[in-house]
Amino acid sequence: MLDLVSEKIQGAIKYIKGEGSITEKNIEKALRDVKLALLSADVNYKVVNEFIKRVKEKALGEKVITSVMPGQQFIKIFNDELTRILGEENKPLKIPSQIPSYLMLVGLQGVGKTTTAGKLALYLKKQEYNPLLVSIDLKRPAAQQQLETIAKEIGVDFLKIEEKDVKSAVSKIEKSVKAKGYHPIIVDTAGRLHIDDELMGELKEVKEKINPFEIMFVADSMTGADAVKSAQKFSEDIEFDSIILTKLDADSRGGAALSITYITQKPIKFVGTGEKYGKLDPFYPERLSSRILGMGDIVSLVEKAQEVIDQKEAERIAKKMAKKEFSLDDFLDNLKQVRKMGSLSDILAQMPKIPGMGKINKMAVDDKKIVHMEAILLSMTREERDNPVILNGKRRLRIAKGSGRPVSEVNQLLKQYREMKKIVKKGFFSKFTRMFDI
């Protein structure tokens, strides 16, 4: 997301790097495109004006460090201001020890609220809580069935509510949870395509009856300014505590991410980054800021790797990379590890942009193609994977037939391998293996 904003900000930094100093004239030129990109991404105009104003003031202010290159100074300023707009720092979800404790999700219909309830339940289950999923959406019959299906898929208990009023529904929940020690109870609530008095009245009643320790507003990041407007209205009427942004991985303008915290003064605590139930991550403003600036998100990448990757295998590959060695066998092993993490595209998006490596920086791999790539590699002989130089036209045709893929895909895989090998030879990965004592 926010590819256009990222590109324009990086372009501004590159422009300033070519200047001998930061001046009002070159600042104006550098920030013009950034402002237009932010507005095009549906970032709230108040946020845009505040952001541009502060960047300009800091860049021209008395605190500019003369010993630092202009480009480096500009990166620092952009990073500080983006992080500030996004909410300064991670605000973790704090669950009280009291049982029962209720966590209430609110938001418009179609933003992914029910799916997010399941994602949040799975996240808390992994944190060794014992969550219960409940839907107090008394107007939509399918709401109970949808949440029950999700609960079964993620292995979390679900309580079906057949009562016709909020008071009776809450009474049933209280009677059901005491004996089983569910903690917390995640309450999915009614939604509408548009905000109306009936919806707000129902949500206020639910809030009054269950007294939730936290109300989380679920917003669709793809809706941009509309998400911010509905967040403002919900904040005024319901007084929610925090925000979950869905579809942050989608090809969207992304203005909601850069506007919603600033406008509502409520923190983003989680972001949905995919359709799978495991794709809900705590939100770190500084990490998204780093990604926008092309500096990657190595911390999140390492955390994800620690969750799913075989440590011994990772250490073996890391040691080879540190020695600037990388064979097609290593490439195959990496693909297998990637399938555990999600997608190669996601990983590349979290890697810092590498100067002179534009092809890698922009590489996008369809998740389903990873299986095809594995098939191609497994159709090669050990000798061919050890020494790909011998892969002439005849051998490539045989590999294509053996894997059931066209020759063009065999050629494309070898091209991607060569690009990866260039990174390894530049010693890029060795910096990180040293960081983690691998």
GROMACS .gro file of C-alpha atoms in nm:
model
  438
    1MET     CA    1   0.000   0.000   0.000
    2LEU     CA    2   0.095   0.370  -0.034
    3ASP     CA    3   0.332   0.285  -0.320
    4LEU     CA    4   0.284   0.625  -0.483
    5VAL     CA    5   0.350   0.811  -0.157
    6SER     CA    6   0.656   0.596  -0.092
    7GLU     CA    7   0.789   0.658  -0.443
    8LYS     CA    8   0.744   1.037  -0.421
    9ILE     CA    9   0.898   1.067  -0.075
   10GLN     CA   10   1.195   0.858  -0.181
   11GLY     CA   11   1.220   1.074  -0.493
   12ALA     CA   12   1.229   1.389  -0.277
   13ILE     CA   13   1.504   1.239  -0.061
   14LYS     CA   14   1.702   1.142  -0.372
   15TYR     CA   15   1.665   1.496  -0.508
   16ILE     CA   16   1.789   1.652  -0.185
   17LYS     CA   17   2.081   1.407  -0.176
   18GLY     CA   18   2.200   1.562  -0.500
   19GLU     CA   19   2.203   1.910  -0.348
   20GLY     CA   20   2.489   2.055  -0.152
   21SER     CA   21   2.263   2.190   0.120
   22ILE     CA   22   1.899   2.222   0.222
   23THR     CA   23   1.750   2.552   0.104
   24GLU     CA   24   1.397   2.691   0.085
   25LYS     CA   25   1.409   2.667  -0.295
   26ASN     CA   26   1.502   2.298  -0.319
   27ILE     CA   27   1.270   2.212  -0.027
   28GLU     CA   28   0.972   2.359  -0.216
   29LYS     CA   29   1.053   2.156  -0.525
   30ALA     CA   30   1.109   1.834  -0.327
   31LEU     CA   31   0.789   1.866  -0.124
   32ARG     CA   32   0.556   1.964  -0.409
   33ASP     CA   33   0.531   1.611  -0.547
   34VAL     CA   34   0.507   1.464  -0.197
   35LYS     CA   35   0.206   1.682  -0.117
   36LEU     CA   36   0.028   1.584  -0.439
   37ALA     CA   37   0.102   1.216  -0.375
   38LEU     CA   38  -0.040   1.235  -0.023
   39LEU     CA   39  -0.358   1.400  -0.148
   40SER     CA   40  -0.387   1.141  -0.428
   41ALA     CA   41  -0.359   0.867  -0.164
   42ASP     CA   42  -0.668   1.016   0.002
   43VAL     CA   43  -0.477   1.143   0.305
   44ASN     CA   44  -0.683   1.403   0.490
   45TYR     CA   45  -0.592   1.753   0.369
   46LYS     CA   46  -0.538   1.877   0.726
   47VAL     CA   47  -0.287   1.598   0.783
   48VAL     CA   48  -0.113   1.675   0.453
   49ASN     CA   49  -0.077   2.045   0.529
   50GLU     CA   50   0.047   1.977   0.882
   51PHE     CA   51   0.295   1.716   0.759
   52ILE     CA   52   0.441   1.935   0.481
   53LYS     CA   53   0.459   2.236   0.712
   54ARG     CA   54   0.647   2.049   0.985
   55VAL     CA   55   0.889   1.882   0.744
   56LYS     CA   56   0.970   2.219   0.588
   57GLU     CA   57   1.012   2.392   0.925
   58LYS     CA   58   1.239   2.118   1.057
   59ALA     CA   59   1.445   2.108   0.738
   60LEU     CA   60   1.499   2.485   0.742
   61GLY     CA   61   1.508   2.527   1.120
   62GLU     CA   62   1.792   2.607   1.351
   63LYS     CA   63   1.834   2.242   1.448
   64VAL     CA   64   1.961   2.130   1.106
   65ILE     CA   65   2.287   1.948   1.171
   66THR     CA   66   2.563   2.085   0.948
   67SER     CA   67   2.780   1.773   0.985
   68VAL     CA   68   2.510   1.549   0.835
   69MET     CA   69   2.452   1.517   0.462
   70PRO     CA   70   2.128   1.681   0.336
   71GLY     CA   71   1.981   1.349   0.222
   72GLN     CA   72   2.042   1.186   0.561
   73GLN     CA   73   1.891   1.486   0.739
   74PHE     CA   74   1.583   1.470   0.517
   75ILE     CA   75   1.534   1.097   0.582
   76LYS     CA   76   1.545   1.161   0.958
   77ILE     CA   77   1.290   1.443   0.931
   78PHE     CA   78   1.053   1.241   0.712
   79ASN     CA   79   1.080   0.939   0.941
   80ASP     CA   80   1.009   1.142   1.255
   81GLU     CA   81   0.707   1.316   1.104
   82LEU     CA   82   0.555   1.005   0.946
   83THR     CA   83   0.593   0.818   1.274
   84ARG     CA   84   0.431   1.105   1.464
   85ILE     CA   85   0.129   1.112   1.231
   86LEU     CA   86   0.092   0.733   1.253
   87GLY     CA   87   0.080   0.745   1.633
   88GLU     CA   88   0.438   0.768   1.765
   89GLU     CA   89   0.468   0.417   1.909
   90ASN     CA   90   0.304   0.077   1.941
   91LYS     CA   91   0.011   0.075   2.183
   92PRO     CA   92  -0.037  -0.289   2.293
   93LEU     CA   93  -0.375  -0.434   2.378
   94LYS     CA   94  -0.399  -0.462   2.757
   95ILE     CA   95  -0.639  -0.729   2.879
   96PRO     CA   96  -0.753  -0.703   3.243
   97SER     CA   97  -0.735  -1.003   3.474
   98GLN     CA   98  -1.103  -0.972   3.566
   99ILE     CA   99  -1.329  -1.251   3.433
  100PRO     CA  100  -1.547  -1.206   3.240
  101SER     CA  101  -1.391  -0.922   3.039
  102TYR     CA  102  -1.546  -0.800   2.719
  103LEU     CA  103  -1.375  -0.665   2.406
  104MET     CA  104  -1.622  -0.501   2.167
  105LEU     CA  105  -1.573  -0.456   1.791
  106VAL     CA  106  -1.766  -0.185   1.608
  107GLY     CA  107  -1.771  -0.060   1.250
  108LEU     CA  108  -1.972  -0.037   0.932
  109GLN     CA  109  -2.093  -0.341   0.739
  110GLY     CA  110  -1.845  -0.474   0.483
  111VAL     CA  111  -1.523  -0.358   0.650
  112GLY     CA  112  -1.427  -0.712   0.756
  113LYS     CA  113  -1.540  -0.681   1.118
  114THR     CA  114  -1.655  -1.042   1.165
  115THR     CA  115  -1.344  -1.184   1.000
  116THR     CA  116  -1.135  -0.952   1.217
  117ALA     CA  117  -1.310  -1.089   1.528
  118GLY     CA  118  -1.185  -1.434   1.425
  119LYS     CA  119  -0.834  -1.304   1.354
  120LEU     CA  120  -0.822  -1.134   1.693
  121ALA     CA  121  -0.945  -1.450   1.868
  122LEU     CA  122  -0.671  -1.655   1.698
  123TYR     CA  123  -0.409  -1.394   1.790
  124LEU     CA  124  -0.514  -1.405   2.157
  125LYS     CA  125  -0.529  -1.784   2.153
  126LYS     CA  126  -0.164  -1.785   2.044
  127GLN     CA  127  -0.095  -1.553   2.339
  128GLU     CA  128  -0.236  -1.832   2.561
  129TYR     CA  129  -0.568  -1.665   2.635
  130ASN     CA  130  -0.898  -1.855   2.621
  131PRO     CA  131  -1.119  -1.628   2.405
  132LEU     CA  132  -1.486  -1.678   2.328
  133LEU     CA  133  -1.648  -1.544   2.013
  134VAL     CA  134  -1.997  -1.396   2.041
  135SER     CA  135  -2.210  -1.201   1.794
  136ILE     CA  136  -2.464  -0.950   1.923
  137ASP     CA  137  -2.593  -0.867   1.578
  138LEU     CA  138  -2.962  -0.934   1.629
  139LYS     CA  139  -3.083  -0.808   1.292
  140ARG     CA  140  -2.873  -1.014   1.051
  141PRO     CA  141  -2.942  -1.393   1.077
  142ALA     CA  142  -2.629  -1.487   0.885
  143ALA     CA  143  -2.411  -1.308   1.143
  144GLN     CA  144  -2.432  -1.599   1.389
  145GLN     CA  145  -2.358  -1.859   1.123
  146GLN     CA  146  -2.065  -1.665   0.978
  147LEU     CA  147  -1.893  -1.619   1.314
  148GLU     CA  148  -1.962  -1.979   1.415
  149THR     CA  149  -1.795  -2.102   1.095
  150ILE     CA  150  -1.491  -1.885   1.160
  151ALA     CA  151  -1.470  -2.009   1.522
  152LYS     CA  152  -1.463  -2.372   1.406
  153GLU     CA  153  -1.191  -2.300   1.150
  154ILE     CA  154  -0.958  -2.139   1.406
  155GLY     CA  155  -1.041  -2.375   1.694
  156VAL     CA  156  -1.201  -2.118   1.925
  157ASP     CA  157  -1.530  -2.161   2.113
  158PHE     CA  158  -1.841  -1.978   1.995
  159LEU     CA  159  -2.162  -1.897   2.181
  160LYS     CA  160  -2.474  -1.879   1.966
  161ILE     CA  161  -2.714  -1.600   2.053
  162GLU     CA  162  -3.078  -1.658   1.956
  163GLU     CA  163  -3.228  -1.395   2.186
  164LYS     CA  164  -3.411  -1.103   2.026
  165ASP     CA  165  -3.294  -0.819   2.250
  166VAL     CA  166  -2.959  -0.701   2.382
  167LYS     CA  167  -3.047  -0.744   2.753
  168SER     CA  168  -3.141  -1.112   2.709
  169ALA     CA  169  -2.835  -1.175   2.489
  170VAL     CA  170  -2.596  -1.032   2.749
  171SER     CA  171  -2.768  -1.228   3.028
  172LYS     CA  172  -2.712  -1.551   2.834
  173ILE     CA  173  -2.344  -1.466   2.780
  174GLU     CA  174  -2.287  -1.399   3.149
  175LYS     CA  175  -2.447  -1.729   3.252
  176SER     CA  176  -2.253  -1.927   2.992
  177VAL     CA  177  -1.902  -1.794   3.053
  178LYS     CA  178  -1.870  -1.808   3.432
  179ALA     CA  179  -1.816  -2.183   3.457
  180LYS     CA  180  -1.575  -2.216   3.165
  181GLY     CA  181  -1.339  -1.927   3.236
  182TYR     CA  182  -1.342  -1.769   2.891
  183HIS     CA  183  -1.112  -1.473   2.877
  184PRO     CA  184  -1.165  -1.238   2.704
  185ILE     CA  185  -1.507  -1.245   2.534
  186ILE     CA  186  -1.482  -1.092   2.187
  187VAL     CA  187  -1.813  -0.936   2.094
  188ASP     CA  188  -1.889  -0.879   1.726
  189THR     CA  189  -2.166  -0.620   1.683
  190ALA     CA  190  -2.413  -0.509   1.419
  191GLY     CA  191  -2.302  -0.304   1.121
  192ARG     CA  192  -2.476  -0.101   0.854
  193LEU     CA  193  -2.375   0.018   0.510
  194HIS     CA  194  -2.415   0.370   0.647
  195ILE     CA  195  -2.427   0.519   0.997
  196ASP     CA  196  -2.780   0.565   1.130
  197ASP     CA  197  -2.947   0.638   1.463
  198GLU     CA  198  -3.078   0.283   1.500
  199LEU     CA  199  -2.726   0.136   1.470
  200MET     CA  200  -2.577   0.381   1.718
  201GLY     CA  201  -2.860   0.322   1.962
  202GLU     CA  202  -2.806  -0.055   1.951
  203LEU     CA  203  -2.429  -0.021   1.995
  204LYS     CA  204  -2.473   0.215   2.289
  205GLU     CA  205  -2.702  -0.038   2.456
  206VAL     CA  206  -2.451  -0.320   2.403
  207LYS     CA  207  -2.174  -0.101   2.545
  208GLU     CA  208  -2.383  -0.014   2.851
  209LYS     CA  209  -2.476  -0.377   2.924
  210ILE     CA  210  -2.135  -0.543   2.883
  211ASN     CA  211  -1.909  -0.255   2.996
  212PRO     CA  212  -1.619  -0.356   2.766
  213PHE     CA  213  -1.260  -0.293   2.874
  214GLU     CA  214  -1.188  -0.187   2.515
  215ILE     CA  215  -1.395  -0.087   2.213
  216MET     CA  216  -1.209  -0.133   1.886
  217PHE     CA  217  -1.324   0.041   1.568
  218VAL     CA  218  -1.265  -0.170   1.257
  219ALA     CA  219  -1.194   0.033   0.941
  220ASP     CA  220  -1.128  -0.068   0.581
  221SER     CA  221  -0.804   0.103   0.475
  222MET     CA  222  -0.913   0.085   0.110
  223THR     CA  223  -1.195   0.334   0.170
  224GLY     CA  224  -0.951   0.615   0.250
  225ALA     CA  225  -1.124   0.937   0.353
  226ASP     CA  226  -1.456   0.758   0.407
  227ALA     CA  227  -1.295   0.541   0.676
  228VAL     CA  228  -1.175   0.855   0.854
  229LYS     CA  229  -1.520   1.017   0.837
  230SER     CA  230  -1.696   0.712   0.980
  231ALA     CA  231  -1.427   0.684   1.249
  232GLN     CA  232  -1.496   1.043   1.354
  233LYS     CA  233  -1.869   0.972   1.382
  234PHE     CA  234  -1.819   0.649   1.579
  235SER     CA  235  -1.572   0.827   1.806
  236GLU     CA  236  -1.825   1.098   1.884
  237ASP     CA  237  -2.119   0.861   1.942
  238ILE     CA  238  -1.960   0.546   2.087
  239GLU     CA  239  -1.623   0.675   2.215
  240PHE     CA  240  -1.412   0.381   2.100
  241ASP     CA  241  -1.062   0.326   2.238
  242SER     CA  242  -0.855   0.203   1.944
  243ILE     CA  243  -0.853   0.108   1.576
  244ILE     CA  244  -0.799  -0.204   1.367
  245LEU     CA  245  -0.721  -0.134   1.001
  246THR     CA  246  -0.814  -0.411   0.756
  247LYS     CA  247  -0.678  -0.477   0.405
  248LEU     CA  248  -0.356  -0.285   0.464
  249ASP     CA  249  -0.187  -0.518   0.214
  250ALA     CA  250  -0.432  -0.433  -0.064
  251ASP     CA  251  -0.356  -0.217  -0.365
  252SER     CA  252  -0.525   0.083  -0.210
  253ARG     CA  253  -0.458   0.452  -0.177
  254GLY     CA  254  -0.392   0.399   0.192
  255GLY     CA  255  -0.489   0.745   0.312
  256ALA     CA  256  -0.672   0.602   0.613
  257ALA     CA  257  -0.348   0.473   0.764
  258LEU     CA  258  -0.191   0.819   0.746
  259SER     CA  259  -0.500   1.008   0.864
  260ILE     CA  260  -0.711   0.812   1.107
  261THR     CA  261  -0.495   0.835   1.420
  262TYR     CA  262  -0.417   1.204   1.367
  263ILE     CA  263  -0.785   1.294   1.314
  264THR     CA  264  -0.943   1.075   1.584
  265GLN     CA  265  -0.654   1.083   1.833
  266LYS     CA  266  -0.706   0.708   1.879
  267PRO     CA  267  -0.421   0.459   1.824
  268ILE     CA  268  -0.413   0.189   1.557
  269LYS     CA  269  -0.344  -0.130   1.754
  270PHE     CA  270  -0.372  -0.397   1.483
  271VAL     CA  271  -0.361  -0.419   1.107
  272GLY     CA  272  -0.499  -0.691   0.882
  273THR     CA  273  -0.247  -0.781   0.614
  274GLY     CA  274  -0.415  -1.067   0.431
  275GLU     CA  275  -0.722  -1.289   0.410
  276LYS     CA  276  -0.590  -1.573   0.625
  277TYR     CA  277  -0.686  -1.573   0.992
  278GLY     CA  278  -0.323  -1.550   1.101
  279LYS     CA  279  -0.279  -1.224   0.911
  280LEU     CA  280  -0.341  -0.982   1.196
  281ASP     CA  281  -0.038  -0.798   1.330
  282PRO     CA  282   0.023  -0.546   1.607
  283PHE     CA  283   0.075  -0.201   1.455
  284TYR     CA  284   0.411  -0.027   1.490
  285PRO     CA  285   0.410   0.330   1.349
  286GLU     CA  286   0.787   0.344   1.312
  287ARG     CA  287   0.791   0.022   1.108
  288LEU     CA  288   0.534   0.144   0.856
  289SER     CA  289   0.722   0.473   0.835
  290SER     CA  290   1.042   0.283   0.756
  291ARG     CA  291   0.869   0.086   0.480
  292ILE     CA  292   0.729   0.404   0.323
  293LEU     CA  293   1.080   0.551   0.323
  294GLY     CA  294   1.221   0.239   0.153
  295MET     CA  295   1.413   0.129   0.462
  296GLY     CA  296   1.214  -0.193   0.498
  297ASP     CA  297   1.079  -0.357   0.812
  298ILE     CA  298   1.345  -0.602   0.916
  299VAL     CA  299   1.217  -0.627   1.276
  300SER     CA  300   0.874  -0.756   1.167
  301LEU     CA  301   1.040  -0.986   0.916
  302VAL     CA  302   1.263  -1.139   1.183
  303GLU     CA  303   0.969  -1.178   1.426
  304LYS     CA  304   0.766  -1.360   1.161
  305ALA     CA  305   1.062  -1.581   1.071
  306GLN     CA  306   1.110  -1.678   1.433
  307GLU     CA  307   0.748  -1.794   1.448
  308VAL     CA  308   0.744  -2.026   1.146
  309ILE     CA  309   1.094  -2.106   1.020
  310ASP     CA  310   1.301  -2.405   1.121
  311GLN     CA  311   1.586  -2.249   1.320
  312LYS     CA  312   1.858  -2.498   1.221
  313GLU     CA  313   1.776  -2.467   0.853
  314ALA     CA  314   1.769  -2.088   0.881
  315GLU     CA  315   2.110  -2.088   1.048
  316ARG     CA  316   2.256  -2.310   0.776
  317ILE     CA  317   2.130  -2.082   0.497
  318ALA     CA  318   2.233  -1.768   0.684
  319LYS     CA  319   2.589  -1.894   0.730
  320LYS     CA  320   2.617  -1.965   0.357
  321MET     CA  321   2.483  -1.619   0.276
  322ALA     CA  322   2.729  -1.462   0.517
  323LYS     CA  323   3.003  -1.631   0.315
  324LYS     CA  324   2.842  -1.491  -0.002
  325GLU     CA  325   2.744  -1.837  -0.121
  326PHE     CA  326   2.403  -1.907  -0.271
  327SER     CA  327   2.314  -2.208  -0.486
  328LEU     CA  328   1.991  -2.315  -0.652
  329ASP     CA  329   1.955  -2.571  -0.370
  330ASP     CA  330   1.962  -2.280  -0.126
  331PHE     CA  331   1.709  -2.101  -0.343
  332LEU     CA  332   1.484  -2.409  -0.321
  333ASP     CA  333   1.521  -2.426   0.056
  334ASN     CA  334   1.439  -2.055   0.080
  335LEU     CA  335   1.120  -2.103  -0.121
  336LYS     CA  336   1.009  -2.377   0.117
  337GLN     CA  337   1.069  -2.148   0.414
  338VAL     CA  338   0.889  -1.862   0.239
  339ARG     CA  339   0.577  -2.075   0.196
  340LYS     CA  340   0.566  -2.104   0.575
  341MET     CA  341   0.594  -1.726   0.617
  342GLY     CA  342   0.333  -1.624   0.363
  343SER     CA  343   0.458  -1.490   0.032
  344LEU     CA  344   0.782  -1.382  -0.131
  345SER     CA  345   0.619  -1.053  -0.231
  346ASP     CA  346   0.546  -0.971   0.134
  347ILE     CA  347   0.902  -1.047   0.234
  348LEU     CA  348   1.051  -0.837  -0.045
  349ALA     CA  349   0.819  -0.552   0.055
  350GLN     CA  350   0.968  -0.562   0.404
  351MET     CA  351   1.326  -0.561   0.281
  352PRO     CA  352   1.509  -0.227   0.252
  353LYS     CA  353   1.533  -0.083  -0.098
  354ILE     CA  354   1.882  -0.167  -0.224
  355PRO     CA  355   2.058   0.096  -0.440
  356GLY     CA  356   2.126  -0.035  -0.787
  357MET     CA  357   1.893  -0.332  -0.737
  358GLY     CA  358   1.572  -0.193  -0.887
  359LYS     CA  359   1.465  -0.531  -1.028
  360ILE     CA  360   1.471  -0.691  -0.685
  361ASN     CA  361   1.310  -0.388  -0.521
  362LYS     CA  362   1.011  -0.412  -0.759
  363MET     CA  363   0.996  -0.791  -0.787
  364ALA     CA  364   0.651  -0.930  -0.724
  365VAL     CA  365   0.580  -1.300  -0.704
  366ASP     CA  366   0.230  -1.446  -0.712
  367ASP     CA  367   0.193  -1.680  -0.414
  368LYS     CA  368   0.067  -1.968  -0.630
  369LYS     CA  369   0.376  -1.941  -0.850
  370ILE     CA  370   0.602  -2.046  -0.564
  371VAL     CA  371   0.467  -2.400  -0.604
  372HIS     CA  372   0.552  -2.385  -0.976
  373MET     CA  373   0.902  -2.260  -0.894
  374GLU     CA  374   0.955  -2.551  -0.657
  375ALA     CA  375   0.841  -2.793  -0.928
  376ILE     CA  376   1.094  -2.645  -1.172
  377LEU     CA  377   1.380  -2.670  -0.922
  378LEU     CA  378   1.291  -3.028  -0.831
  379SER     CA  379   1.294  -3.120  -1.199
  380MET     CA  380   1.662  -3.028  -1.217
  381THR     CA  381   1.938  -3.273  -1.140
  382ARG     CA  382   2.169  -3.216  -0.843
  383GLU     CA  383   2.446  -3.125  -1.088
  384GLU     CA  384   2.226  -2.861  -1.254
  385ARG     CA  385   2.130  -2.702  -0.925
  386ASP     CA  386   2.494  -2.696  -0.816
  387ASN     CA  387   2.615  -2.554  -1.146
  388PRO     CA  388   2.334  -2.368  -1.330
  389VAL     CA  389   2.580  -2.248  -1.594
  390ILE     CA  390   2.532  -2.584  -1.773
  391LEU     CA  391   2.160  -2.521  -1.819
  392ASN     CA  392   2.151  -2.489  -2.196
  393GLY     CA  393   1.838  -2.479  -2.413
  394LYS     CA  394   1.803  -2.856  -2.431
  395ARG     CA  395   1.825  -2.899  -2.052
  396ARG     CA  396   1.578  -2.615  -1.993
  397LEU     CA  397   1.329  -2.779  -2.230
  398ARG     CA  398   1.361  -3.107  -2.038
  399ILE     CA  399   1.310  -2.927  -1.705
  400ALA     CA  400   1.005  -2.748  -1.842
  401LYS     CA  401   0.846  -3.074  -1.954
  402GLY     CA  402   0.932  -3.247  -1.625
  403SER     CA  403   0.774  -2.969  -1.415
  404GLY     CA  404   0.477  -2.910  -1.642
  405ARG     CA  405   0.568  -2.545  -1.680
  406PRO     CA  406   0.664  -2.343  -1.992
  407VAL     CA  407   1.030  -2.277  -2.076
  408SER     CA  408   0.968  -1.908  -2.017
  409GLU     CA  409   0.904  -1.979  -1.647
  410VAL     CA  410   1.227  -2.179  -1.623
  411ASN     CA  411   1.411  -1.880  -1.770
  412GLN     CA  412   1.233  -1.641  -1.535
  413LEU     CA  413   1.325  -1.849  -1.230
  414LEU     CA  414   1.691  -1.853  -1.330
  415LYS     CA  415   1.676  -1.477  -1.379
  416GLN     CA  416   1.532  -1.428  -1.030
  417TYR     CA  417   1.799  -1.657  -0.889
  418ARG     CA  418   2.072  -1.447  -1.052
  419GLU     CA  419   1.923  -1.130  -0.901
  420MET     CA  420   1.914  -1.291  -0.556
  421LYS     CA  421   2.273  -1.405  -0.600
  422LYS     CA  422   2.378  -1.047  -0.674
  423ILE     CA  423   2.236  -0.940  -0.338
  424VAL     CA  424   2.425  -1.215  -0.159
  425LYS     CA  425   2.751  -1.123  -0.334
  426LYS     CA  426   2.705  -0.763  -0.225
  427GLY     CA  427   2.712  -0.892   0.133
  428PHE     CA  428   2.366  -0.755   0.209
  429PHE     CA  429   2.252  -1.053   0.417
  430SER     CA  430   2.574  -1.081   0.612
  431LYS     CA  431   2.492  -0.760   0.799
  432PHE     CA  432   2.179  -0.918   0.940
  433THR     CA  433   2.335  -1.255   1.021
  434ARG     CA  434   2.591  -1.071   1.231
  435MET     CA  435   2.315  -0.875   1.402
  436PHE     CA  436   2.145  -1.193   1.519
  437ASP     CA  437   2.464  -1.393   1.589
  438ILE     CA  438   2.377  -1.653   1.324
   0.00000   0.00000   0.00000
